[in-house]
Amino acid sequence: MAADHAIERQSLPPDPQKATLEGRNKYLGFWFFLGGETVLFGTLFGTFLGLRSSTEGGPTAQDLFHLDLVFIMTMILLTSSLTSVFAVINMKRGNHKKLILWMAGTVILGAAFLGFEIYEFVVYYNYGLGFTVSAFASSFYTLVGTHGAHVAFGVGWITTLLIRYRKGGITLSNAPKFYTAVLYWHFIDVVWVFIFTVVYLLGVGG
Amino acid sequence: MSNSTASSKKSVLWDWLTTVDHKKIGIMYFFGGLFFFTIAGIEAMLMRIQLMFPEMGFLGEQTYNELLTMHGTTMLFLAAMPLFFGFMNFVMPLQIGARDVAFPFINSLGLWLFIFGGIILNISMLAGGAPDAGWTAYAPLSTTSPGNGVDFYVMGLQVAGAGTLMSAINFLVTIVNMRAPGMSMMRMPLFTWTTFVTSMLILFAFPALTIGLLLLMMDRVFGGAFFDTAMGGNVVIYQHIFWIFGHPEVYILILPAFGIFSEIISTFAKKRLFGYSAMVFATMIIGFLGFMVWAHHMFTVGMGPVANAIFAVATMAIAVPTGIKIFNWLLTLWGGRISFTVANLFALAFIPSFVLGGVTGVQLAMSAADYQFHDTYFVVAHFHYVIIGGSVFGIFAGTFYWWPKMFGYRLSESLGKWFFWLFLIGFHLTFFIQHFLGLIGMPRRVASYLDGQGFNEMNFISSMGAFLMAVAFILLVINVLISRKNTDNVQDPWDGRTLEWATTSPVQEYNFAQTPLIRDLDALWYEKMSGNGKMKAAEPLDEIHMPNGSILPIFIALGLSIAAFGVIYSAWFVIGAGLLLTFAMMFIRSIKEDHGYHIPVSEIKKDKGEG
């Protein structure tokens, strides 16, 4: 690492994502945006908590959830957050190649998570939990599905970044873009931790 | 995109469609808001005609419900907020000495999303039925409403709301990051402060509306069971979600007006605002408390005495910071050299009118008494007193105050005074009587009433007042049209105190040739008193970097609107096509480098008349 560090070091400031006014604006604006997103998911969590016992004779959480699958999904997503942390570390060191590599890892893990989530939904649907079956079903699919949509958007976003900046090194204009994408990814991860707790653990445990 | 400077020979229309200049966007917001204000005003007039006499057959019940819903929705989301957004966009960057907002492209996108959202909402009237479930669209009334009316409501607000949220983030970042040297947070003009707090409220309130509308959409279009009690749904959840958004929303509507009045009262009393820091603090407290009181809209829903008591006390607490603000305005006027311009007349009329609305608000906050007031005309009178006496007076005051800056000509003061008095008298005539109408039991949201219940005379008087307001508004429109020749003395007509009056009228594209140096609160006034009357420059004269215009925002908004129509008519193909268009445009925006262009020093000098 240290050797790469010395070789790859470009003339970048230590915090390239905040070196320009544009970068600072993006950084701050994105934090504000995540504040709004928090309210969005908070509202969905509130709705789910209010309706989670209204299964109306349809499948219940205890019938459906298997913690082993959910644990695998959680681990995948947590790992994808870790890879994006490595990406940012390398971005601050000015190591463009490793930044792209770690971000690609994040995208792949995110896509794998998304595949698991789709698989999970199909299993539940076949078990008899259609979207319209009960208020529990509607609120479950809406909450977890909104999170899934965020994951899908994040995958698309980071993929676009990777295509756009596969060459040419780290600049003061693309560093904030990577940084905000990583912030978004961490946010998705935090939301999933809450979903894991509120939806799955509480669902299985009562 | 090569150097497309402002002087390039593009058509005027193309220039306005692609602009990312916050001043042009502000003007478009303003006129969009004015257009919808007129529509919503006509809707109100039709309702007042229907209520003039008992058992009138002027409108059917269904039509009345649609008009009532559209009047509320349009006035709040498509008139009041955009009008304030117009002022914020135009004035706020000037007041903090910024060249532009933080995200010019997103600013433009927010504008077009609002425009398209408004079009979606209003096209419902031509597409076989407007939404008819009230502006609150309570479930299950909204989820069981036949036809596509409520779908239009849901999708129109979803699109417009997304634009509002973007603009709010934009304002927040602009205020935090783009202030000129010396402009500390506690030197910002009050209007900028209220813009800041309002944007915070939008940021934390609108996502709740987004989810509320999403759940309505799921129930109506995709057969969800959120609000279907037969399937285990719960309709009170909708009310909570709606008011967690909706109560901050009403503060979003009043805080900018507070800011405008603070500017105007201080300017026309020739005094620094009394208790500036208390005003800032009170604004923040009102913003915070706005999130703490949502359930006072639901006193009669059966939450129980404990919850009712808590929310009643929290609601009454809001009177304290509001009272602080009222007394600060009065003490700003105290001993000032007051000039009674139209803008100031509106500000002075606002104080008693708004206090009346506030007092009835405290009455309504008493949850036990609310069982009597709930869903009567007393509530209608209350919120029209605060929204017209506060927000609309604020909009009119701001219109007269900033018109020279925005359009380069002064509105006629004499005609403006006619407008003011007619509107003021008409407003009080319309709504004061409605308090008593409500107390003797006339319910809200009914299309008619029976003879012999004691409602006749009061309703007739109320309708007369509405006509007076309509006449006054026509005078305002005439004023706008005939005052165009007053182009003298537009640079600083009111002997202003804040930075926006330090620029030319109409303002240059880059706002300030050199970023000004701020040395005190009311920066321009400080220079007038202890400088040479001009702002000191904080930087040498240099070329200015400007962002390029872009047509993409319109197409992003168009794509979302197409998708919205797809949802309304349950056409999957159309949804896909619309979203595809949106994401394609976002993709283009992402991968096309656009570094903007530079305005050379020679051109800036030419503008300054030194060329």
JSON list of C-alpha atoms in Angstrom, two decimals, chain B residues 122-278:
[
{"chain": "B", "resi": 122, "resn": "ASN", "atom": "CA", "xyz": [-55.22, 21.04, -13.50]},
{"chain": "B", "resi": 123, "resn": "ILE", "atom": "CA", "xyz": [-55.58, 18.87, -16.58]},
{"chain": "B", "resi": 124, "resn": "SER", "atom": "CA", "xyz": [-57.79, 16.64, -14.42]},
{"chain": "B", "resi": 125, "resn": "MET", "atom": "CA", "xyz": [-60.63, 19.11, -14.92]},
{"chain": "B", "resi": 126, "resn": "LEU", "atom": "CA", "xyz": [-60.51, 18.43, -18.65]},
{"chain": "B", "resi": 127, "resn": "ALA", "atom": "CA", "xyz": [-59.96, 14.69, -18.22]},
{"chain": "B", "resi": 128, "resn": "GLY", "atom": "CA", "xyz": [-63.31, 13.81, -16.72]},
{"chain": "B", "resi": 129, "resn": "GLY", "atom": "CA", "xyz": [-63.28, 14.94, -13.13]},
{"chain": "B", "resi": 130, "resn": "ALA", "atom": "CA", "xyz": [-60.93, 16.74, -10.77]},
{"chain": "B", "resi": 131, "resn": "PRO", "atom": "CA", "xyz": [-59.92, 15.27, -7.40]},
{"chain": "B", "resi": 132, "resn": "ASP", "atom": "CA", "xyz": [-62.84, 15.52, -4.99]},
{"chain": "B", "resi": 133, "resn": "ALA", "atom": "CA", "xyz": [-61.55, 14.31, -1.61]},
{"chain": "B", "resi": 134, "resn": "GLY", "atom": "CA", "xyz": [-60.48, 17.68, -0.17]},
{"chain": "B", "resi": 135, "resn": "TRP", "atom": "CA", "xyz": [-56.93, 19.01, -0.23]},
{"chain": "B", "resi": 136, "resn": "THR", "atom": "CA", "xyz": [-56.10, 16.62, 2.60]},
{"chain": "B", "resi": 137, "resn": "ALA", "atom": "CA", "xyz": [-57.36, 13.62, 0.59]},
{"chain": "B", "resi": 138, "resn": "TYR", "atom": "CA", "xyz": [-58.18, 11.62, 3.72]},
{"chain": "B", "resi": 139, "resn": "ALA", "atom": "CA", "xyz": [-58.43, 7.89, 3.26]},
{"chain": "B", "resi": 140, "resn": "PRO", "atom": "CA", "xyz": [-60.82, 6.10, 2.83]},
{"chain": "B", "resi": 141, "resn": "LEU", "atom": "CA", "xyz": [-62.67, 8.95, 1.07]},
{"chain": "B", "resi": 142, "resn": "SER", "atom": "CA", "xyz": [-59.75, 9.34, -1.32]},
{"chain": "B", "resi": 143, "resn": "THR", "atom": "CA", "xyz": [-59.05, 5.63, -1.80]},
{"chain": "B", "resi": 144, "resn": "THR", "atom": "CA", "xyz": [-62.67, 4.90, -2.67]},
{"chain": "B", "resi": 145, "resn": "SER", "atom": "CA", "xyz": [-63.28, 8.00, -4.79]},
{"chain": "B", "resi": 146, "resn": "PRO", "atom": "CA", "xyz": [-64.44, 6.82, -8.21]},
{"chain": "B", "resi": 147, "resn": "GLY", "atom": "CA", "xyz": [-62.82, 7.89, -11.45]},
{"chain": "B", "resi": 148, "resn": "ASN", "atom": "CA", "xyz": [-59.30, 9.21, -11.87]},
{"chain": "B", "resi": 149, "resn": "GLY", "atom": "CA", "xyz": [-59.61, 12.49, -10.00]},
{"chain": "B", "resi": 150, "resn": "VAL", "atom": "CA", "xyz": [-57.61, 11.57, -6.91]},
{"chain": "B", "resi": 151, "resn": "ASP", "atom": "CA", "xyz": [-54.98, 9.86, -9.08]},
{"chain": "B", "resi": 152, "resn": "PHE", "atom": "CA", "xyz": [-54.35, 13.22, -10.70]},
{"chain": "B", "resi": 153, "resn": "TYR", "atom": "CA", "xyz": [-54.02, 14.76, -7.24]},
{"chain": "B", "resi": 154, "resn": "VAL", "atom": "CA", "xyz": [-51.55, 12.10, -6.14]},
{"chain": "B", "resi": 155, "resn": "MET", "atom": "CA", "xyz": [-49.33, 12.23, -9.21]},
{"chain": "B", "resi": 156, "resn": "GLY", "atom": "CA", "xyz": [-49.49, 15.99, -9.69]},
{"chain": "B", "resi": 157, "resn": "LEU", "atom": "CA", "xyz": [-48.41, 16.63, -6.11]},
{"chain": "B", "resi": 158, "resn": "GLN", "atom": "CA", "xyz": [-45.77, 13.93, -6.31]},
{"chain": "B", "resi": 159, "resn": "VAL", "atom": "CA", "xyz": [-44.15, 15.61, -9.31]},
{"chain": "B", "resi": 160, "resn": "ALA", "atom": "CA", "xyz": [-44.48, 19.15, -7.93]},
{"chain": "B", "resi": 161, "resn": "GLY", "atom": "CA", "xyz": [-43.31, 18.00, -4.50]},
{"chain": "B", "resi": 162, "resn": "ALA", "atom": "CA", "xyz": [-40.12, 16.50, -5.91]},
{"chain": "B", "resi": 163, "resn": "GLY", "atom": "CA", "xyz": [-39.32, 19.87, -7.47]},
{"chain": "B", "resi": 164, "resn": "THR", "atom": "CA", "xyz": [-40.02, 21.66, -4.20]},
{"chain": "B", "resi": 165, "resn": "LEU", "atom": "CA", "xyz": [-37.69, 19.35, -2.29]},
{"chain": "B", "resi": 166, "resn": "MET", "atom": "CA", "xyz": [-34.87, 19.95, -4.77]},
{"chain": "B", "resi": 167, "resn": "SER", "atom": "CA", "xyz": [-35.25, 23.70, -4.55]},
{"chain": "B", "resi": 168, "resn": "ALA", "atom": "CA", "xyz": [-35.22, 23.52, -0.76]},
{"chain": "B", "resi": 169, "resn": "ILE", "atom": "CA", "xyz": [-31.89, 21.65, -0.67]},
{"chain": "B", "resi": 170, "resn": "ASN", "atom": "CA", "xyz": [-30.59, 24.13, -3.20]},
{"chain": "B", "resi": 171, "resn": "PHE", "atom": "CA", "xyz": [-31.50, 27.10, -0.99]},
{"chain": "B", "resi": 172, "resn": "LEU", "atom": "CA", "xyz": [-30.02, 25.47, 2.11]},
{"chain": "B", "resi": 173, "resn": "VAL", "atom": "CA", "xyz": [-26.67, 24.83, 0.45]},
{"chain": "B", "resi": 174, "resn": "THR", "atom": "CA", "xyz": [-26.67, 28.27, -1.14]},
{"chain": "B", "resi": 175, "resn": "ILE", "atom": "CA", "xyz": [-27.16, 29.97, 2.21]},
{"chain": "B", "resi": 176, "resn": "VAL", "atom": "CA", "xyz": [-24.58, 27.85, 4.00]},
{"chain": "B", "resi": 177, "resn": "ASN", "atom": "CA", "xyz": [-21.86, 27.85, 1.36]},
{"chain": "B", "resi": 178, "resn": "MET", "atom": "CA", "xyz": [-22.28, 30.81, -0.96]},
{"chain": "B", "resi": 179, "resn": "ARG", "atom": "CA", "xyz": [-22.32, 33.86, 1.31]},
{"chain": "B", "resi": 180, "resn": "ALA", "atom": "CA", "xyz": [-20.10, 36.78, 0.38]},
{"chain": "B", "resi": 181, "resn": "PRO", "atom": "CA", "xyz": [-17.09, 37.63, 2.56]},
{"chain": "B", "resi": 182, "resn": "GLY", "atom": "CA", "xyz": [-18.19, 39.19, 5.85]},
{"chain": "B", "resi": 183, "resn": "MET", "atom": "CA", "xyz": [-21.76, 37.91, 5.54]},
{"chain": "B", "resi": 184, "resn": "SER", "atom": "CA", "xyz": [-21.90, 35.83, 8.69]},
{"chain": "B", "resi": 185, "resn": "MET", "atom": "CA", "xyz": [-25.11, 33.96, 9.48]},
{"chain": "B", "resi": 186, "resn": "MET", "atom": "CA", "xyz": [-26.08, 36.62, 12.00]},
{"chain": "B", "resi": 187, "resn": "ARG", "atom": "CA", "xyz": [-25.66, 39.38, 9.42]},
{"chain": "B", "resi": 188, "resn": "MET", "atom": "CA", "xyz": [-28.07, 37.81, 6.97]},
{"chain": "B", "resi": 189, "resn": "PRO", "atom": "CA", "xyz": [-31.28, 39.69, 6.22]},
{"chain": "B", "resi": 190, "resn": "LEU", "atom": "CA", "xyz": [-34.36, 38.17, 7.85]},
{"chain": "B", "resi": 191, "resn": "PHE", "atom": "CA", "xyz": [-35.82, 37.09, 4.52]},
{"chain": "B", "resi": 192, "resn": "THR", "atom": "CA", "xyz": [-32.76, 34.96, 3.91]},
{"chain": "B", "resi": 193, "resn": "TRP", "atom": "CA", "xyz": [-33.09, 33.53, 7.39]},
{"chain": "B", "resi": 194, "resn": "THR", "atom": "CA", "xyz": [-36.73, 32.61, 6.87]},
{"chain": "B", "resi": 195, "resn": "THR", "atom": "CA", "xyz": [-35.80, 31.09, 3.50]},
{"chain": "B", "resi": 196, "resn": "PHE", "atom": "CA", "xyz": [-33.28, 28.97, 5.34]},
{"chain": "B", "resi": 197, "resn": "VAL", "atom": "CA", "xyz": [-35.71, 27.76, 8.01]},
{"chain": "B", "resi": 198, "resn": "THR", "atom": "CA", "xyz": [-38.48, 27.26, 5.45]},
{"chain": "B", "resi": 199, "resn": "SER", "atom": "CA", "xyz": [-36.17, 25.13, 3.35]},
{"chain": "B", "resi": 200, "resn": "MET", "atom": "CA", "xyz": [-35.35, 23.06, 6.42]},
{"chain": "B", "resi": 201, "resn": "LEU", "atom": "CA", "xyz": [-39.06, 22.53, 7.00]},
{"chain": "B", "resi": 202, "resn": "ILE", "atom": "CA", "xyz": [-39.56, 21.48, 3.38]},
{"chain": "B", "resi": 203, "resn": "LEU", "atom": "CA", "xyz": [-36.62, 19.10, 3.59]},
{"chain": "B", "resi": 204, "resn": "PHE", "atom": "CA", "xyz": [-38.02, 17.28, 6.61]},
{"chain": "B", "resi": 205, "resn": "ALA", "atom": "CA", "xyz": [-41.73, 17.56, 5.83]},
{"chain": "B", "resi": 206, "resn": "PHE", "atom": "CA", "xyz": [-42.04, 16.79, 2.15]},
{"chain": "B", "resi": 207, "resn": "PRO", "atom": "CA", "xyz": [-40.68, 13.23, 2.25]},
{"chain": "B", "resi": 208, "resn": "ALA", "atom": "CA", "xyz": [-43.59, 12.38, 4.54]},
{"chain": "B", "resi": 209, "resn": "LEU", "atom": "CA", "xyz": [-45.99, 13.68, 1.90]},
{"chain": "B", "resi": 210, "resn": "THR", "atom": "CA", "xyz": [-44.11, 11.68, -0.72]},
{"chain": "B", "resi": 211, "resn": "ILE", "atom": "CA", "xyz": [-44.79, 8.52, 1.27]},
{"chain": "B", "resi": 212, "resn": "GLY", "atom": "CA", "xyz": [-48.39, 9.48, 2.01]},
{"chain": "B", "resi": 213, "resn": "LEU", "atom": "CA", "xyz": [-49.01, 9.94, -1.70]},
{"chain": "B", "resi": 214, "resn": "LEU", "atom": "CA", "xyz": [-47.10, 6.74, -2.48]},
{"chain": "B", "resi": 215, "resn": "LEU", "atom": "CA", "xyz": [-49.35, 4.78, -0.14]},
{"chain": "B", "resi": 216, "resn": "LEU", "atom": "CA", "xyz": [-52.46, 6.37, -1.67]},
{"chain": "B", "resi": 217, "resn": "MET", "atom": "CA", "xyz": [-51.14, 5.45, -5.09]},
{"chain": "B", "resi": 218, "resn": "MET", "atom": "CA", "xyz": [-50.45, 1.86, -3.97]},
{"chain": "B", "resi": 219, "resn": "ASP", "atom": "CA", "xyz": [-53.98, 1.57, -2.65]},
{"chain": "B", "resi": 220, "resn": "ARG", "atom": "CA", "xyz": [-55.73, 3.19, -5.59]},
{"chain": "B", "resi": 221, "resn": "VAL", "atom": "CA", "xyz": [-53.69, 1.91, -8.52]},
{"chain": "B", "resi": 222, "resn": "PHE", "atom": "CA", "xyz": [-52.04, -1.30, -7.35]},
{"chain": "B", "resi": 223, "resn": "GLY", "atom": "CA", "xyz": [-54.67, -2.67, -4.99]},
{"chain": "B", "resi": 224, "resn": "GLY", "atom": "CA", "xyz": [-52.71, -2.21, -1.78]},
{"chain": "B", "resi": 225, "resn": "ALA", "atom": "CA", "xyz": [-54.34, -2.62, 1.61]},
{"chain": "B", "resi": 226, "resn": "PHE", "atom": "CA", "xyz": [-52.87, 0.26, 3.63]},
{"chain": "B", "resi": 227, "resn": "PHE", "atom": "CA", "xyz": [-56.16, 2.06, 4.14]},
{"chain": "B", "resi": 228, "resn": "ASP", "atom": "CA", "xyz": [-58.56, -0.80, 3.50]},
{"chain": "B", "resi": 229, "resn": "THR", "atom": "CA", "xyz": [-59.88, -1.78, 6.91]},
{"chain": "B", "resi": 230, "resn": "ALA", "atom": "CA", "xyz": [-61.28, -5.03, 5.54]},
{"chain": "B", "resi": 231, "resn": "MET", "atom": "CA", "xyz": [-57.71, -6.09, 4.79]},
{"chain": "B", "resi": 232, "resn": "GLY", "atom": "CA", "xyz": [-56.27, -4.90, 8.09]},
{"chain": "B", "resi": 233, "resn": "GLY", "atom": "CA", "xyz": [-55.46, -1.38, 6.92]},
{"chain": "B", "resi": 234, "resn": "ASN", "atom": "CA", "xyz": [-55.64, 1.66, 9.15]},
{"chain": "B", "resi": 235, "resn": "VAL", "atom": "CA", "xyz": [-56.97, 4.99, 7.90]},
{"chain": "B", "resi": 236, "resn": "VAL", "atom": "CA", "xyz": [-55.64, 7.00, 10.85]},
{"chain": "B", "resi": 237, "resn": "ILE", "atom": "CA", "xyz": [-52.11, 6.21, 9.66]},
{"chain": "B", "resi": 238, "resn": "TYR", "atom": "CA", "xyz": [-52.86, 8.31, 6.60]},
{"chain": "B", "resi": 239, "resn": "GLN", "atom": "CA", "xyz": [-54.01, 11.21, 8.73]},
{"chain": "B", "resi": 240, "resn": "HIS", "atom": "CA", "xyz": [-50.84, 11.05, 10.81]},
{"chain": "B", "resi": 241, "resn": "ILE", "atom": "CA", "xyz": [-48.58, 10.89, 7.77]},
{"chain": "B", "resi": 242, "resn": "PHE", "atom": "CA", "xyz": [-50.47, 13.65, 6.05]},
{"chain": "B", "resi": 243, "resn": "TRP", "atom": "CA", "xyz": [-50.33, 16.03, 8.98]},
{"chain": "B", "resi": 244, "resn": "ILE", "atom": "CA", "xyz": [-46.70, 15.22, 9.82]},
{"chain": "B", "resi": 245, "resn": "PHE", "atom": "CA", "xyz": [-46.20, 16.80, 6.43]},
{"chain": "B", "resi": 246, "resn": "GLY", "atom": "CA", "xyz": [-49.18, 19.14, 6.50]},
{"chain": "B", "resi": 247, "resn": "HIS", "atom": "CA", "xyz": [-48.52, 21.06, 9.66]},
{"chain": "B", "resi": 248, "resn": "PRO", "atom": "CA", "xyz": [-44.96, 22.01, 8.74]},
{"chain": "B", "resi": 249, "resn": "GLU", "atom": "CA", "xyz": [-46.43, 22.91, 5.36]},
{"chain": "B", "resi": 250, "resn": "VAL", "atom": "CA", "xyz": [-48.54, 25.68, 6.85]},
{"chain": "B", "resi": 251, "resn": "TYR", "atom": "CA", "xyz": [-45.41, 27.10, 8.48]},
{"chain": "B", "resi": 252, "resn": "ILE", "atom": "CA", "xyz": [-43.65, 26.79, 5.15]},
{"chain": "B", "resi": 253, "resn": "LEU", "atom": "CA", "xyz": [-46.39, 29.10, 3.90]},
{"chain": "B", "resi": 254, "resn": "ILE", "atom": "CA", "xyz": [-46.06, 31.69, 6.65]},
{"chain": "B", "resi": 255, "resn": "LEU", "atom": "CA", "xyz": [-42.35, 31.94, 7.47]},
{"chain": "B", "resi": 256, "resn": "PRO", "atom": "CA", "xyz": [-41.30, 33.48, 4.13]},
{"chain": "B", "resi": 257, "resn": "ALA", "atom": "CA", "xyz": [-44.03, 36.07, 4.64]},
{"chain": "B", "resi": 258, "resn": "PHE", "atom": "CA", "xyz": [-42.56, 36.84, 8.08]},
{"chain": "B", "resi": 259, "resn": "GLY", "atom": "CA", "xyz": [-39.25, 37.39, 6.37]},
{"chain": "B", "resi": 260, "resn": "ILE", "atom": "CA", "xyz": [-40.73, 39.71, 3.76]},
{"chain": "B", "resi": 261, "resn": "PHE", "atom": "CA", "xyz": [-42.50, 41.76, 6.43]},
{"chain": "B", "resi": 262, "resn": "SER", "atom": "CA", "xyz": [-39.31, 42.03, 8.45]},
{"chain": "B", "resi": 263, "resn": "GLU", "atom": "CA", "xyz": [-37.52, 43.49, 5.44]},
{"chain": "B", "resi": 264, "resn": "ILE", "atom": "CA", "xyz": [-40.35, 45.85, 4.57]},
{"chain": "B", "resi": 265, "resn": "ILE", "atom": "CA", "xyz": [-41.12, 47.13, 8.06]},
{"chain": "B", "resi": 266, "resn": "SER", "atom": "CA", "xyz": [-37.46, 47.78, 8.73]},
{"chain": "B", "resi": 267, "resn": "THR", "atom": "CA", "xyz": [-37.00, 49.55, 5.39]},
{"chain": "B", "resi": 268, "resn": "PHE", "atom": "CA", "xyz": [-40.05, 51.78, 5.68]},
{"chain": "B", "resi": 269, "resn": "ALA", "atom": "CA", "xyz": [-39.55, 52.59, 9.33]},
{"chain": "B", "resi": 270, "resn": "LYS", "atom": "CA", "xyz": [-35.97, 53.66, 8.48]},
{"chain": "B", "resi": 271, "resn": "LYS", "atom": "CA", "xyz": [-34.78, 51.63, 11.44]},
{"chain": "B", "resi": 272, "resn": "ARG", "atom": "CA", "xyz": [-32.77, 48.51, 11.97]},
{"chain": "B", "resi": 273, "resn": "LEU", "atom": "CA", "xyz": [-35.03, 45.57, 12.79]},
{"chain": "B", "resi": 274, "resn": "PHE", "atom": "CA", "xyz": [-35.72, 45.54, 16.52]},
{"chain": "B", "resi": 275, "resn": "GLY", "atom": "CA", "xyz": [-34.45, 42.39, 18.22]},
{"chain": "B", "resi": 276, "resn": "TYR", "atom": "CA", "xyz": [-32.80, 40.86, 15.17]},
{"chain": "B", "resi": 277, "resn": "SER", "atom": "CA", "xyz": [-31.34, 37.89, 17.01]},
{"chain": "B", "resi": 278, "resn": "ALA", "atom": "CA", "xyz": [-34.64, 37.26, 18.81]}
]
